[in-house]
Amino acid sequence: MSKVLILTGAGLSAESGIRTFRDSNGLWEEHDVMEVCSVEGWLRDREKVLHFYDMRRKDSEHKDPNAAHFMIAEMGHKFGKEVSIITQNVDDLLEKAGCENVIHLHGKLRELRCEMCGHLFDIGYRSIKDIPECPSCKSQALRHHIVMFGEPAPFYQKLYNELTSTELLVVIGTSGEVLPVDQFASYTKYSILNNLEHSMAINHMIFTHTFYEKATTAAPKIKKLIEKYFETGKV
Ligand code: APR
Ligand code: ZN
């Protein structure tokens, strides 16, 4: 169980060119979100949803990690198991930056899931159309491994478990619309919030430190605070 939990959202990948969900030019505006990110939309038009995730998967191939991803990877390498890395993002930029054992609460763009046997497998940046069958049971009932609105999110239990031992919570780039990050901060001794602007869903008074600026400029400051925590037990 780690002492420092780094919990991230779409804002972490914004400067790498992956749009967030709720900012001005967010993902929602391009698509009626409930058509492509909800169970109802999935049941109504399977092909449209699979195409939506195919496009995002293809787009993510040419995206590179930014300084904030690299800072998180550096903290993970330097402090090992004392740091856990959990994200709401489905892109692979934390892995591209060198992070290991990232917990993706909402699934992963690069993975498909077999609806017959539940087998999960990485298809890189290919289209689901290039994958004829499940490598395990040969079924053709394959889907994106992304948690949609209206579906259970089984990985949340790992987040709650980690929180029981977390002393320093670092939150980067999430509006708190889905995860009650300020509630999590109220359980931990110290906490850091980095967003571009205030979010109506987050009571930032709860956090020990707040940085309302781009993740790439906040990253060195957050790194110093994490190192200070490990040196002194305080931030
Ligand atoms: N640096 C730091 N923070 C940023 C940056 C940036 N460059 N750009 C945007 N942000 C912040 C915004 O201030 C906002 O608070 O990132 C946050 C993005 O919020 P959302 O778009 O709501 O994304 P997120 O919180 O990750 O959404 C959570 O909702 O739709 C579901 O499953 C989806 O995982 C997603 C979840
Ligand atoms: Zn299968």
Short mmCIF file of C-alpha atoms and ligand atoms in Angstrom, two decimals:
data_model
loop_
_atom_site.label_atom_id
_atom_site.label_comp_id
_atom_site.label_asym_id
_atom_site.label_seq_id
_atom_site.Cartn_x
_atom_site.Cartn_y
_atom_site.Cartn_z
CA MET A 1 0.00 0.00 0.00
CA SER A 2 1.53 3.33 -1.03
CA LYS A 3 1.87 6.57 0.91
CA VAL A 4 1.54 8.87 -2.10
CA LEU A 5 -1.34 8.51 -4.56
CA ILE A 6 -1.17 10.41 -7.87
CA LEU A 7 -4.70 10.57 -9.31
CA THR A 8 -5.16 12.10 -12.77
CA GLY A 9 -7.77 13.06 -15.33
CA ALA A 10 -8.09 14.35 -18.89
CA GLY A 11 -6.30 17.62 -18.06
CA LEU A 12 -3.04 15.68 -17.65
CA SER A 13 -3.10 14.79 -21.37
CA ALA A 14 -4.50 18.11 -22.63
CA GLU A 15 -1.07 19.56 -23.49
CA SER A 16 -0.27 16.37 -25.39
CA GLY A 17 -3.14 17.21 -27.73
CA ILE A 18 -5.78 14.86 -26.32
CA ARG A 19 -8.93 16.86 -25.71
CA THR A 20 -10.57 16.89 -22.32
CA PHE A 21 -14.22 16.15 -21.80
CA ARG A 22 -15.60 19.33 -20.29
CA ASP A 23 -13.33 22.15 -21.37
CA SER A 24 -14.46 24.63 -24.05
CA ASN A 25 -13.39 22.54 -27.06
CA GLY A 26 -13.95 19.33 -25.17
CA LEU A 27 -14.76 15.98 -26.58
CA TRP A 28 -18.40 16.31 -25.63
CA GLU A 29 -19.06 19.06 -28.17
CA GLU A 30 -17.97 16.98 -31.14
CA HIS A 31 -20.16 14.08 -30.20
CA ASP A 32 -23.40 13.71 -28.39
CA VAL A 33 -21.64 12.07 -25.48
CA MET A 34 -24.57 9.93 -24.45
CA GLU A 35 -24.51 8.36 -27.92
CA VAL A 36 -20.90 7.24 -27.74
CA CYS A 37 -20.06 6.97 -24.02
CA SER A 38 -23.19 5.40 -22.55
CA VAL A 39 -24.75 1.93 -22.44
CA GLU A 40 -27.92 3.27 -24.10
CA GLY A 41 -25.88 4.63 -27.01
CA TRP A 42 -23.98 1.35 -27.22
CA LEU A 43 -27.18 -0.69 -27.39
CA ARG A 44 -28.68 1.72 -29.92
CA ASP A 45 -25.76 1.94 -32.36
CA ARG A 46 -22.89 -0.49 -31.71
CA GLU A 47 -21.05 0.38 -34.92
CA LYS A 48 -21.06 4.13 -34.15
CA VAL A 49 -19.56 3.54 -30.71
CA LEU A 50 -16.90 1.12 -31.99
CA HIS A 51 -15.98 3.65 -34.70
CA PHE A 52 -15.74 6.44 -32.08
CA TYR A 53 -13.24 4.46 -30.02
CA ASP A 54 -11.39 3.35 -33.18
CA MET A 55 -10.86 7.02 -34.07
CA ARG A 56 -9.65 7.89 -30.56
CA ARG A 57 -7.33 4.87 -30.50
CA LYS A 58 -5.83 5.76 -33.91
CA ASP A 59 -5.47 9.43 -32.85
CA SER A 60 -3.63 8.45 -29.67
CA GLU A 61 -0.84 6.68 -31.59
CA HIS A 62 0.82 9.95 -32.53
CA LYS A 63 0.39 11.67 -29.16
CA ASP A 64 3.42 12.10 -26.92
CA PRO A 65 3.67 12.38 -23.15
CA ASN A 66 4.26 15.86 -21.75
CA ALA A 67 6.42 17.06 -18.83
CA ALA A 68 3.71 16.16 -16.32
CA HIS A 69 3.58 12.52 -17.49
CA PHE A 70 7.37 12.36 -17.26
CA MET A 71 7.35 13.88 -13.75
CA ILE A 72 4.89 11.18 -12.61
CA ALA A 73 7.06 8.47 -14.19
CA GLU A 74 10.15 9.91 -12.45
CA MET A 75 8.38 9.87 -9.05
CA GLY A 76 7.24 6.30 -9.70
CA HIS A 77 10.79 5.16 -10.52
CA LYS A 78 12.38 7.12 -7.65
CA PHE A 79 9.99 6.03 -4.90
CA GLY A 80 8.76 2.70 -6.27
CA LYS A 81 5.89 1.07 -4.37
CA GLU A 82 5.55 4.15 -2.12
CA VAL A 83 3.84 5.89 -5.03
CA SER A 84 0.69 4.59 -6.74
CA ILE A 85 -0.47 5.98 -10.07
CA ILE A 86 -4.19 5.89 -10.82
CA THR A 87 -5.85 7.59 -13.77
CA GLN A 88 -9.31 8.18 -15.23
CA ASN A 89 -7.66 8.47 -18.65
CA VAL A 90 -7.82 5.70 -21.21
CA ASP A 91 -4.83 6.91 -23.24
CA ASP A 92 -1.37 5.29 -22.87
CA LEU A 93 0.68 8.45 -22.31
CA LEU A 94 1.67 7.55 -18.74
CA GLU A 95 2.99 4.22 -20.04
CA LYS A 96 4.73 5.98 -22.96
CA ALA A 97 6.43 8.21 -20.35
CA GLY A 98 7.74 5.09 -18.57
CA CYS A 99 5.16 4.55 -15.80
CA GLU A 100 4.56 0.96 -14.69
CA ASN A 101 1.49 -0.56 -13.01
CA VAL A 102 -0.82 2.36 -13.81
CA ILE A 103 -4.40 1.66 -12.70
CA HIS A 104 -6.84 2.84 -15.39
CA LEU A 105 -10.20 3.30 -13.63
CA HIS A 106 -12.15 3.73 -16.86
CA GLY A 107 -10.33 1.15 -19.01
CA LYS A 108 -7.78 1.47 -21.80
CA LEU A 109 -8.18 2.60 -25.40
CA ARG A 110 -5.64 0.02 -26.64
CA GLU A 111 -7.47 -2.95 -25.13
CA LEU A 112 -10.43 -4.95 -26.40
CA ARG A 113 -12.64 -7.14 -24.25
CA CYS A 114 -14.35 -10.33 -25.42
CA GLU A 115 -18.06 -10.23 -24.53
CA MET A 116 -18.18 -14.02 -24.40
CA CYS A 117 -15.23 -14.95 -22.19
CA GLY A 118 -14.11 -11.56 -20.82
CA HIS A 119 -10.59 -11.96 -22.27
CA LEU A 120 -8.69 -8.62 -22.38
CA PHE A 121 -6.01 -8.05 -24.99
CA ASP A 122 -3.95 -5.13 -26.32
CA ILE A 123 -4.42 -4.30 -30.01
CA GLY A 124 -2.09 -1.32 -30.06
CA TYR A 125 -3.56 1.43 -32.26
CA ARG A 126 -5.31 -0.85 -34.75
CA SER A 127 -8.98 -0.77 -35.63
CA ILE A 128 -11.28 -3.36 -34.06
CA LYS A 129 -12.21 -4.24 -37.66
CA ASP A 130 -8.70 -5.71 -38.06
CA ILE A 131 -9.32 -8.16 -35.20
CA PRO A 132 -11.32 -11.15 -36.48
CA GLU A 133 -11.91 -13.00 -33.23
CA CYS A 134 -11.09 -13.36 -29.56
CA PRO A 135 -7.63 -14.95 -29.26
CA SER A 136 -8.92 -17.02 -26.37
CA CYS A 137 -12.38 -18.35 -27.31
CA LYS A 138 -12.58 -17.39 -31.02
CA SER A 139 -15.81 -15.44 -30.47
CA GLN A 140 -16.37 -12.42 -32.72
CA ALA A 141 -18.21 -10.50 -29.98
CA LEU A 142 -15.45 -8.00 -29.23
CA ARG A 143 -15.80 -4.51 -27.77
CA HIS A 144 -13.71 -1.58 -26.46
CA HIS A 145 -12.48 -2.05 -22.88
CA ILE A 146 -13.76 1.32 -21.70
CA VAL A 147 -16.22 1.89 -18.86
CA MET A 148 -19.28 3.67 -20.29
CA PHE A 149 -21.83 5.68 -18.34
CA GLY A 150 -24.29 3.19 -16.91
CA GLU A 151 -21.70 0.40 -16.54
CA PRO A 152 -19.99 -0.79 -13.36
CA ALA A 153 -16.43 0.47 -12.80
CA PRO A 154 -14.78 -2.54 -11.10
CA PHE A 155 -11.39 -0.84 -10.73
CA TYR A 156 -12.74 1.73 -8.25
CA GLN A 157 -12.22 -0.76 -5.44
CA LYS A 158 -8.45 -0.53 -6.06
CA LEU A 159 -8.68 3.26 -5.70
CA TYR A 160 -10.58 3.00 -2.42
CA ASN A 161 -8.07 0.42 -1.12
CA GLU A 162 -5.14 2.68 -2.01
CA LEU A 163 -6.79 5.66 -0.31
CA THR A 164 -6.78 3.85 3.05
CA SER A 165 -2.98 4.13 3.21
CA THR A 166 -2.53 7.42 1.32
CA GLU A 167 -0.89 10.26 3.27
CA LEU A 168 -0.30 12.57 0.31
CA LEU A 169 -2.93 12.76 -2.46
CA VAL A 170 -1.85 14.48 -5.69
CA VAL A 171 -4.73 15.33 -8.08
CA ILE A 172 -3.87 16.53 -11.57
CA GLY A 173 -6.27 17.54 -14.35
CA THR A 174 -9.70 16.42 -13.29
CA SER A 175 -12.90 18.42 -12.86
CA GLY A 176 -14.12 16.13 -10.09
CA GLU A 177 -17.39 15.66 -12.01
CA VAL A 178 -17.07 11.87 -11.78
CA LEU A 179 -14.62 11.27 -8.90
CA PRO A 180 -15.23 13.24 -5.66
CA VAL A 181 -11.55 14.19 -5.37
CA ASP A 182 -12.16 16.78 -2.63
CA GLN A 183 -13.80 14.10 -0.49
CA PHE A 184 -10.72 11.90 -1.04
CA ALA A 185 -8.52 14.86 -0.02
CA SER A 186 -10.46 15.20 3.23
CA TYR A 187 -9.30 11.67 4.20
CA THR A 188 -5.58 12.27 3.56
CA LYS A 189 -3.03 14.17 5.69
CA TYR A 190 -1.83 16.31 2.78
CA SER A 191 -3.17 16.96 -0.70
CA ILE A 192 -2.25 18.84 -3.85
CA LEU A 193 -4.69 19.95 -6.59
CA ASN A 194 -3.58 21.05 -10.05
CA ASN A 195 -6.20 22.18 -12.57
CA LEU A 196 -6.38 24.89 -15.18
CA GLU A 197 -9.25 26.61 -13.45
CA HIS A 198 -11.66 26.26 -10.55
CA SER A 199 -14.17 23.45 -10.89
CA MET A 200 -17.69 23.77 -9.47
CA ALA A 201 -17.40 20.13 -8.41
CA ILE A 202 -14.29 20.63 -6.24
CA ASN A 203 -14.03 22.45 -2.91
CA HIS A 204 -10.39 23.43 -3.30
CA MET A 205 -10.21 24.77 0.28
CA ILE A 206 -9.73 21.17 1.40
CA PHE A 207 -6.40 20.85 -0.43
CA THR A 208 -3.07 21.68 1.25
CA HIS A 209 -1.73 23.20 -1.99
CA THR A 210 -3.54 24.21 -5.19
CA PHE A 211 -1.99 25.12 -8.55
CA TYR A 212 -4.35 26.67 -11.09
CA GLU A 213 -2.05 26.46 -14.08
CA LYS A 214 -1.01 24.04 -16.82
CA ALA A 215 0.13 20.63 -15.62
CA THR A 216 3.47 21.07 -17.39
CA THR A 217 4.32 24.22 -15.41
CA ALA A 218 2.94 22.86 -12.14
CA ALA A 219 4.86 19.55 -12.56
CA PRO A 220 8.24 20.75 -11.18
CA LYS A 221 6.50 22.34 -8.17
CA ILE A 222 4.54 19.16 -7.48
CA LYS A 223 7.72 17.10 -7.86
CA LYS A 224 9.45 19.26 -5.19
CA LEU A 225 6.52 18.79 -2.80
CA ILE A 226 6.50 14.99 -3.29
CA GLU A 227 10.26 14.86 -2.64
CA LYS A 228 9.81 17.11 0.42
CA TYR A 229 7.13 14.73 1.72
CA PHE A 230 9.49 11.75 1.45
CA GLU A 231 12.31 13.74 3.12
CA THR A 232 10.33 15.33 5.97
CA GLY A 233 6.96 13.59 6.13
CA LYS A 234 5.33 16.98 5.56
CA VAL A 235 4.34 19.21 2.59
N1 APR B 1 -3.28 21.29 -17.06
C1 APR B 1 -3.94 20.99 -15.92
N2 APR B 1 -5.28 20.82 -15.85
C2 APR B 1 -5.97 20.97 -17.02
C3 APR B 1 -5.36 21.29 -18.25
C4 APR B 1 -3.94 21.45 -18.24
N3 APR B 1 -3.27 21.75 -19.36
N4 APR B 1 -6.33 21.39 -19.20
C5 APR B 1 -7.51 21.13 -18.57
N5 APR B 1 -7.28 20.90 -17.27
C6 APR B 1 -8.26 20.56 -16.23
C7 APR B 1 -9.53 21.36 -16.31
O1 APR B 1 -9.41 22.50 -15.47
C8 APR B 1 -10.58 20.38 -15.77
O2 APR B 1 -10.71 20.54 -14.37
O3 APR B 1 -8.62 19.23 -16.43
C9 APR B 1 -9.97 19.01 -16.04
C10 APR B 1 -10.67 18.25 -17.13
O4 APR B 1 -11.92 17.87 -16.62
P1 APR B 1 -12.83 16.87 -17.49
O5 APR B 1 -12.82 17.31 -18.90
O6 APR B 1 -14.13 16.73 -16.74
O7 APR B 1 -12.06 15.47 -17.44
P2 APR B 1 -12.06 14.42 -16.27
O8 APR B 1 -12.19 15.08 -14.94
O9 APR B 1 -10.90 13.54 -16.47
O10 APR B 1 -13.40 13.58 -16.56
C11 APR B 1 -13.60 12.48 -15.70
O11 APR B 1 -15.53 11.83 -16.94
O12 APR B 1 -16.44 11.65 -18.94
C12 APR B 1 -15.92 10.93 -17.96
O13 APR B 1 -14.83 8.89 -18.18
C13 APR B 1 -14.69 10.25 -18.46
O14 APR B 1 -12.63 9.88 -17.31
C14 APR B 1 -13.58 10.87 -17.65
C15 APR B 1 -14.30 11.38 -16.44
ZN ZN B 2 -13.32 -14.78 -25.80
#
